[in-house]
mmCIF file of C-alpha atoms in Angstrom:
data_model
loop_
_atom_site.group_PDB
_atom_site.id
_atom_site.type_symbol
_atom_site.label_atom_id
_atom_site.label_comp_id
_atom_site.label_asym_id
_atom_site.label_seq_id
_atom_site.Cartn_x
_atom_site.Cartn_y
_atom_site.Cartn_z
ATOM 1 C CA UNK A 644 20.093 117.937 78.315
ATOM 2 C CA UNK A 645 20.689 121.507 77.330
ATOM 3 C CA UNK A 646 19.278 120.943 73.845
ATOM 4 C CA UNK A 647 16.170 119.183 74.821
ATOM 5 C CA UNK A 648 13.082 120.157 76.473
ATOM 6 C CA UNK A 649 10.147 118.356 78.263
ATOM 7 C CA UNK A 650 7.253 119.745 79.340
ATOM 8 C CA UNK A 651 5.512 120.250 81.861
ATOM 9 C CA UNK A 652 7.686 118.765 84.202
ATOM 10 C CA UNK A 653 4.920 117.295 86.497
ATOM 11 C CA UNK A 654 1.195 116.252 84.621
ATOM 12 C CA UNK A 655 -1.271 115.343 86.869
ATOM 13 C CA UNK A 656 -4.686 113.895 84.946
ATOM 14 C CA UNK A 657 -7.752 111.829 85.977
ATOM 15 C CA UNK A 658 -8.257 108.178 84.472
ATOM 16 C CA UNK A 659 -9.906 108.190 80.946
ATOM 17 C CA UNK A 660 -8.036 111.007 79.752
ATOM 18 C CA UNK A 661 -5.864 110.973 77.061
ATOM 19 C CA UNK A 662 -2.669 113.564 77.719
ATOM 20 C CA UNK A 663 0.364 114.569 75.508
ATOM 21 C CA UNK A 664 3.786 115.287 76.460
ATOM 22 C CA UNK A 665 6.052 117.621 74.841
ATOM 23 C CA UNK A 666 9.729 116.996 73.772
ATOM 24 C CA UNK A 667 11.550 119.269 71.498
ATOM 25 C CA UNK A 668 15.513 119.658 70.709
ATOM 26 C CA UNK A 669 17.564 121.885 69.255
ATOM 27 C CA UNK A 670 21.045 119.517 68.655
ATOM 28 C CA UNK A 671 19.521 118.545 65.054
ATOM 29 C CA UNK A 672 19.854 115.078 65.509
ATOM 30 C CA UNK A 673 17.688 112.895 63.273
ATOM 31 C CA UNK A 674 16.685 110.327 65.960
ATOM 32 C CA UNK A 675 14.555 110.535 69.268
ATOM 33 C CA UNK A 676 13.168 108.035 71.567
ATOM 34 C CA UNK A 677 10.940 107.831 74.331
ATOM 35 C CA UNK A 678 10.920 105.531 77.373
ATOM 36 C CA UNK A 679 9.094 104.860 80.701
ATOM 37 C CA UNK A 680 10.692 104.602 83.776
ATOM 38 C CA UNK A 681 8.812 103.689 87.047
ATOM 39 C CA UNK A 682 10.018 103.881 90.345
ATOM 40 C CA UNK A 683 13.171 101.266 91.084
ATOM 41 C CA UNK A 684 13.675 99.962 87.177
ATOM 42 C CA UNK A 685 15.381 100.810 84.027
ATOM 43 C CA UNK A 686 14.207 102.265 81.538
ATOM 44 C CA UNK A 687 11.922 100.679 78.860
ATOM 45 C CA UNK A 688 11.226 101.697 75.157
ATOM 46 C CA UNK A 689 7.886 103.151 73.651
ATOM 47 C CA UNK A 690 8.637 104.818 70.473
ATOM 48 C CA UNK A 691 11.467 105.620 68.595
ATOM 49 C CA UNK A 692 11.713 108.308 65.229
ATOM 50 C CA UNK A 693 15.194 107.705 63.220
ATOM 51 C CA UNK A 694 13.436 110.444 60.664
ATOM 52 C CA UNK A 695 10.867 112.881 59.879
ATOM 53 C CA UNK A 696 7.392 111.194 59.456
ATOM 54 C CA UNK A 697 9.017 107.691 60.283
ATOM 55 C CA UNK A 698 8.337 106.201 63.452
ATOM 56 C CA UNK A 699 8.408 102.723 65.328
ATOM 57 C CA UNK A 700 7.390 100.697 68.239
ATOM 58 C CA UNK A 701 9.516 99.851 71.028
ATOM 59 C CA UNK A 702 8.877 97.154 73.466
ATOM 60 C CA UNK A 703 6.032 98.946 75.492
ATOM 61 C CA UNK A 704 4.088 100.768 72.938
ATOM 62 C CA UNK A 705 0.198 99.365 73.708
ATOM 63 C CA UNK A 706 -1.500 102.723 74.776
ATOM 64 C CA UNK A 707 0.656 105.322 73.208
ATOM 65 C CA UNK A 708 1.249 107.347 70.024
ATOM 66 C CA UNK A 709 3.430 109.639 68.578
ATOM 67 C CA UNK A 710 4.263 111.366 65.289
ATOM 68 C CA UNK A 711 7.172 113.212 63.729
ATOM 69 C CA UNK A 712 6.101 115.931 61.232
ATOM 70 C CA UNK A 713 9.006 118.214 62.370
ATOM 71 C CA UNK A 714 13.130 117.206 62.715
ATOM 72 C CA UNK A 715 12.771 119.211 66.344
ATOM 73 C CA UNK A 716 9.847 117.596 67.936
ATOM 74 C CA UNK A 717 8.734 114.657 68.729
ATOM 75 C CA UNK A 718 5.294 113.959 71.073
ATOM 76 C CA UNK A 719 3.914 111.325 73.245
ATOM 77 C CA UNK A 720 0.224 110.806 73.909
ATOM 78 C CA UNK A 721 -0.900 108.655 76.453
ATOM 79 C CA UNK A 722 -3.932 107.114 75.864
ATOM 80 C CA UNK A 723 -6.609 106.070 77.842
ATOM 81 C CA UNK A 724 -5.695 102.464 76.586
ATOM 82 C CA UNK A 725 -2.731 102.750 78.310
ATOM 83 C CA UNK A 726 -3.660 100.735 81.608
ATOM 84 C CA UNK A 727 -0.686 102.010 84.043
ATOM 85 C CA UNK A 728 0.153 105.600 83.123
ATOM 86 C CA UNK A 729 1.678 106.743 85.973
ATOM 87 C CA UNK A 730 5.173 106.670 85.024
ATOM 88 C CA UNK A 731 8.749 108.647 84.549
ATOM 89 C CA UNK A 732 8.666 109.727 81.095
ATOM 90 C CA UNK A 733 11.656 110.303 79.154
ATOM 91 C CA UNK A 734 12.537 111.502 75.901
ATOM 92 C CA UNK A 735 16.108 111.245 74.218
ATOM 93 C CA UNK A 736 18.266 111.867 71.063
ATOM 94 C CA UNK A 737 20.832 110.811 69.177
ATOM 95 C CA UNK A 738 22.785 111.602 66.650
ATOM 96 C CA UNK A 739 23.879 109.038 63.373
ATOM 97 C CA UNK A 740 27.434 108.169 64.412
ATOM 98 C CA UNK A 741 30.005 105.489 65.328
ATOM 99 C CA UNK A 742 28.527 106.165 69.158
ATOM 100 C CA UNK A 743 24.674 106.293 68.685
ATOM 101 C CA UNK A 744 24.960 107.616 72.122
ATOM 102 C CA UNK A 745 21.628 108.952 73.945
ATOM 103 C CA UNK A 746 21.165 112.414 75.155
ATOM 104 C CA UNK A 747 17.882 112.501 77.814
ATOM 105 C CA UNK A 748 15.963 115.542 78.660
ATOM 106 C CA UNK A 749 14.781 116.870 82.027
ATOM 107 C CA UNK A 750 11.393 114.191 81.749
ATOM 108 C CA UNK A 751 7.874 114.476 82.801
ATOM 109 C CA UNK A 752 6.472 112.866 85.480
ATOM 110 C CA UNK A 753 2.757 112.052 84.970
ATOM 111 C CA UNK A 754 0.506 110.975 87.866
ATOM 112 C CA UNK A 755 -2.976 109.522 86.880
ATOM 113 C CA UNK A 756 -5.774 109.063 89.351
ATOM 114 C CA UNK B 776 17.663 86.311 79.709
ATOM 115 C CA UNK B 777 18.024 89.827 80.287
ATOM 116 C CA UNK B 778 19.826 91.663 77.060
ATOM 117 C CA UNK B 779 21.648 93.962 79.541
ATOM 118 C CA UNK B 780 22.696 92.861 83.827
ATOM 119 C CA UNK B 781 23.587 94.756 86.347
ATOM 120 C CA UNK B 782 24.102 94.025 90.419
ATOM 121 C CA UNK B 783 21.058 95.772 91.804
ATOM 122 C CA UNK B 784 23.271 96.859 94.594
ATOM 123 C CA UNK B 785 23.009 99.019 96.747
ATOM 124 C CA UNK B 786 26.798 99.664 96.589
ATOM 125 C CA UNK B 787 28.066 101.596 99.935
ATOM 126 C CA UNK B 788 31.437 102.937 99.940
ATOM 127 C CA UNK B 789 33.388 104.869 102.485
ATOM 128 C CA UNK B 790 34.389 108.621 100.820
ATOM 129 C CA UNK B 791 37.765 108.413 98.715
ATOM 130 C CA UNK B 792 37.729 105.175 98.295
ATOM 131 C CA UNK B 793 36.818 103.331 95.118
ATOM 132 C CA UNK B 794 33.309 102.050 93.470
ATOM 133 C CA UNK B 795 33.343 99.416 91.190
ATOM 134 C CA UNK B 796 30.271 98.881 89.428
ATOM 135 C CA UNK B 797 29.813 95.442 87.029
ATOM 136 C CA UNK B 798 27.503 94.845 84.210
ATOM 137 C CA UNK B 799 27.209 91.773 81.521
ATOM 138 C CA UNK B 800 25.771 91.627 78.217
ATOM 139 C CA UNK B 801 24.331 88.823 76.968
ATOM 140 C CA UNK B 802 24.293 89.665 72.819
ATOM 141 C CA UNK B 803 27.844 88.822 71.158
ATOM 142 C CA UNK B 804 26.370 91.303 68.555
ATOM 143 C CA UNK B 805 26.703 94.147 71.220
ATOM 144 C CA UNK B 806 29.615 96.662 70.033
ATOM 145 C CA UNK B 807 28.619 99.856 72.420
ATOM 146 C CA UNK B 808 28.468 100.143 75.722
ATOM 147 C CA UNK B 809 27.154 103.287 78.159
ATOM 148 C CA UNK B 810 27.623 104.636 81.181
ATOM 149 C CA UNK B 811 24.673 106.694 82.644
ATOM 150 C CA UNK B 812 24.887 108.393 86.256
ATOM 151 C CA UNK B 813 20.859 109.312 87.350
ATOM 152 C CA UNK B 814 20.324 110.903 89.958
ATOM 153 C CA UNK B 815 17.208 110.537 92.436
ATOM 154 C CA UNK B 816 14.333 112.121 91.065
ATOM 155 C CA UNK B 817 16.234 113.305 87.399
ATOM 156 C CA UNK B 818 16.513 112.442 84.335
ATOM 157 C CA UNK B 819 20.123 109.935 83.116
ATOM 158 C CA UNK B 820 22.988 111.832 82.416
ATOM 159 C CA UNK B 821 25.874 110.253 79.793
ATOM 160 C CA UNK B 822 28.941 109.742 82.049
ATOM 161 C CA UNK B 823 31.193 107.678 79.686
ATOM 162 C CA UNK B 824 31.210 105.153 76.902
ATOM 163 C CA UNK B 825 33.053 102.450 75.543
ATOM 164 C CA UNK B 826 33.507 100.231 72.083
ATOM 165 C CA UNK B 827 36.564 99.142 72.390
ATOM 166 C CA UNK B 828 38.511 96.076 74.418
ATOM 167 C CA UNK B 829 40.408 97.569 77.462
ATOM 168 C CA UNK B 830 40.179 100.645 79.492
ATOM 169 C CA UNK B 831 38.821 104.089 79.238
ATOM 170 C CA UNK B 832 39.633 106.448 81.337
ATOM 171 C CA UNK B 833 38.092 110.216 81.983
ATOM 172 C CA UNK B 834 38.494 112.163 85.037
ATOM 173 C CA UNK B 835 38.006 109.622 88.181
ATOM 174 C CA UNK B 836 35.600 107.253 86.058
ATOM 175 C CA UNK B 837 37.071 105.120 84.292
ATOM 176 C CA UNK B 838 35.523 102.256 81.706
ATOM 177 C CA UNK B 839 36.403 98.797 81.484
ATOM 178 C CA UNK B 840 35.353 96.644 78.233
ATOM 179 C CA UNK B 841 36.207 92.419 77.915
ATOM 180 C CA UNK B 842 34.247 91.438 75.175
ATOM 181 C CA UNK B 843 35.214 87.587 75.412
ATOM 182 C CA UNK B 844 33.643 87.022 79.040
ATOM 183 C CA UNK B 845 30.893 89.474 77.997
ATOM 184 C CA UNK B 846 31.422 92.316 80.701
ATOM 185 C CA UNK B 847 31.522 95.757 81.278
ATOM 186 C CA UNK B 848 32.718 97.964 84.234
ATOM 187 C CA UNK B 849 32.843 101.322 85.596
ATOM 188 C CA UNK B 850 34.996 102.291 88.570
ATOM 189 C CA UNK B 851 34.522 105.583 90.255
ATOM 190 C CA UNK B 852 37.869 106.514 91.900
ATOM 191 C CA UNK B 853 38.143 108.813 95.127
ATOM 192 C CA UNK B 854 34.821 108.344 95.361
ATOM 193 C CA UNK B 855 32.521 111.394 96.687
ATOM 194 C CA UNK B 856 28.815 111.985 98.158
ATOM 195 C CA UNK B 857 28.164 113.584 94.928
ATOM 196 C CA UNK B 858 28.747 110.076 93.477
ATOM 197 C CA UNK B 859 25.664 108.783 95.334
ATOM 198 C CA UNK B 860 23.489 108.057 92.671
ATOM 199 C CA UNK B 861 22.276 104.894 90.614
ATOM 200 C CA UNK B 862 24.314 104.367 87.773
ATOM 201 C CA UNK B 863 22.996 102.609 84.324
ATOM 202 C CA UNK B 864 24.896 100.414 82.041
ATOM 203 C CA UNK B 865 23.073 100.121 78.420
ATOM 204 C CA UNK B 866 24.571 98.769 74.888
ATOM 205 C CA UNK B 867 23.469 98.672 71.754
ATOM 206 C CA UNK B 868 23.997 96.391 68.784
ATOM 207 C CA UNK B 869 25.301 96.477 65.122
ATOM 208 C CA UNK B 870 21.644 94.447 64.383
ATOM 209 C CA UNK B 871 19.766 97.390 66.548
ATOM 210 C CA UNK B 872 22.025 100.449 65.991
ATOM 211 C CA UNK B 873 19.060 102.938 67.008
ATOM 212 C CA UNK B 874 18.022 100.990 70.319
ATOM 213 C CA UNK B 875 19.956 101.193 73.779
ATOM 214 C CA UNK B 876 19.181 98.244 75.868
ATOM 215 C CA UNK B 877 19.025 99.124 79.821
ATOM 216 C CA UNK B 878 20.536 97.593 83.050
ATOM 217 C CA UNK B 879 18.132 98.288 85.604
ATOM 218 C CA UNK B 880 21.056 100.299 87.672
ATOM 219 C CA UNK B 881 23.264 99.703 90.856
ATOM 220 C CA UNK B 882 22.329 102.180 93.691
ATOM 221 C CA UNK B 883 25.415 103.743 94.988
ATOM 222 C CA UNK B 884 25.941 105.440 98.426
ATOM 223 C CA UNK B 885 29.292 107.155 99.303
ATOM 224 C CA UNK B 886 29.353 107.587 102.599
ATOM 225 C CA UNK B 887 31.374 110.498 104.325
#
């Protein structure tokens, strides 16, 4: 995850707030995701950008948003649709290859009382 | 039917010996396969993948791919504590090049 950053690492916000996080990367790959993870499961798809200004759902997206106006960045916003919030939140890329592996960054972890 | 299935575990093995970790697909369509090693509290971390029928081997991992019965492995060999971790198995498809689908990980404890 050297190329990718997350932040803050830990967002703490009340209920009826709506919060964004941050993910940014520096490997100029064209695609980036984001999942949810909560506590003893896999991971699960929000939002995924294959390009600049192009974005689509993934199986969870009720409650969130995104946009892509830059290559580099790429944020979430949790809304205060979004009726369990409290979650692991990662972001990943990937580069257009024979692979399409996923890089993750560091996460946030958001706690919402 | 889960895309992506993996034993829930947890997997205890003694130190040095080896972990063997089993995951099935159930899309034919499914061409990549991934290896992620999280541990507690951090974000997944690419260990190995695998496209190809057969073996893959890298260090003391190695990747096993048998597209007919649908199944991929990972084996951890001289197994260490730093091994303890859970470990995610995730493949994508030529339909859905863009979207990994997730195992939901097999806890492994190496015990010294």
């Amino acid at each position: 995850d050297g190329g990718i950053t997350q932040s803050p690492k830990y967002l703490f916000r009340k209920e009826g707030q709506n919060v964004t996080l941050s993910c940014e990367q520096n490997l100029n790959h064209d695609a980036m995701y984001w999942y949810r993870q909560d506590p003893g499961q896999g991971l699960r798809l929000i939002y995924y950008s294959q390009i600049v200004n192009d974005f689509q759902k993934g199986d969870i997206a009720e409650g969130y948003s995104v946009s892509r106006e830059k290559k580099e960045s790429f944020p979430l916003t949790v809304t205060s649709a979004q009726k369990n919030p409290t979650a692991f939140y990662l972001c990943a890329v990937a580069r257009q290859g024979s692979s399409y592996e996923q890089y993750f960054g560091p996460g946030t972890r958001l706690t919402v009382t | 039917q889960k895309e992506v299935e993996q034993n829930s575990g947890p997997l205890s093995v003694p130190e040095g010996a080896i972990a063997s970790l089993n995951c099935t697909y159930s899309d034919r369509g499914s061409q990549s396969f991934f290896w992620y090693r999280q541990y507690s509290g951090k974000s997944p971390e690419l260990i190995m993948f695998i496209y190809s029928n057969g073996d893959k081997e890298d260090g003391r991992f190695t990747a096993q791919l048998n597209k007919a019965s649908q199944y991929v492995s990972l084996l951890i060999r001289d197994s260490q504590p730093s091994d303890s971790a859970t470990y995610l198995c995730a493949a994508i498809t030529r339909q859905r090049l863009y979207k990994l689908s997730f195992g939901a990980g097999t806890t492994v404890t190496v015990r010294a």
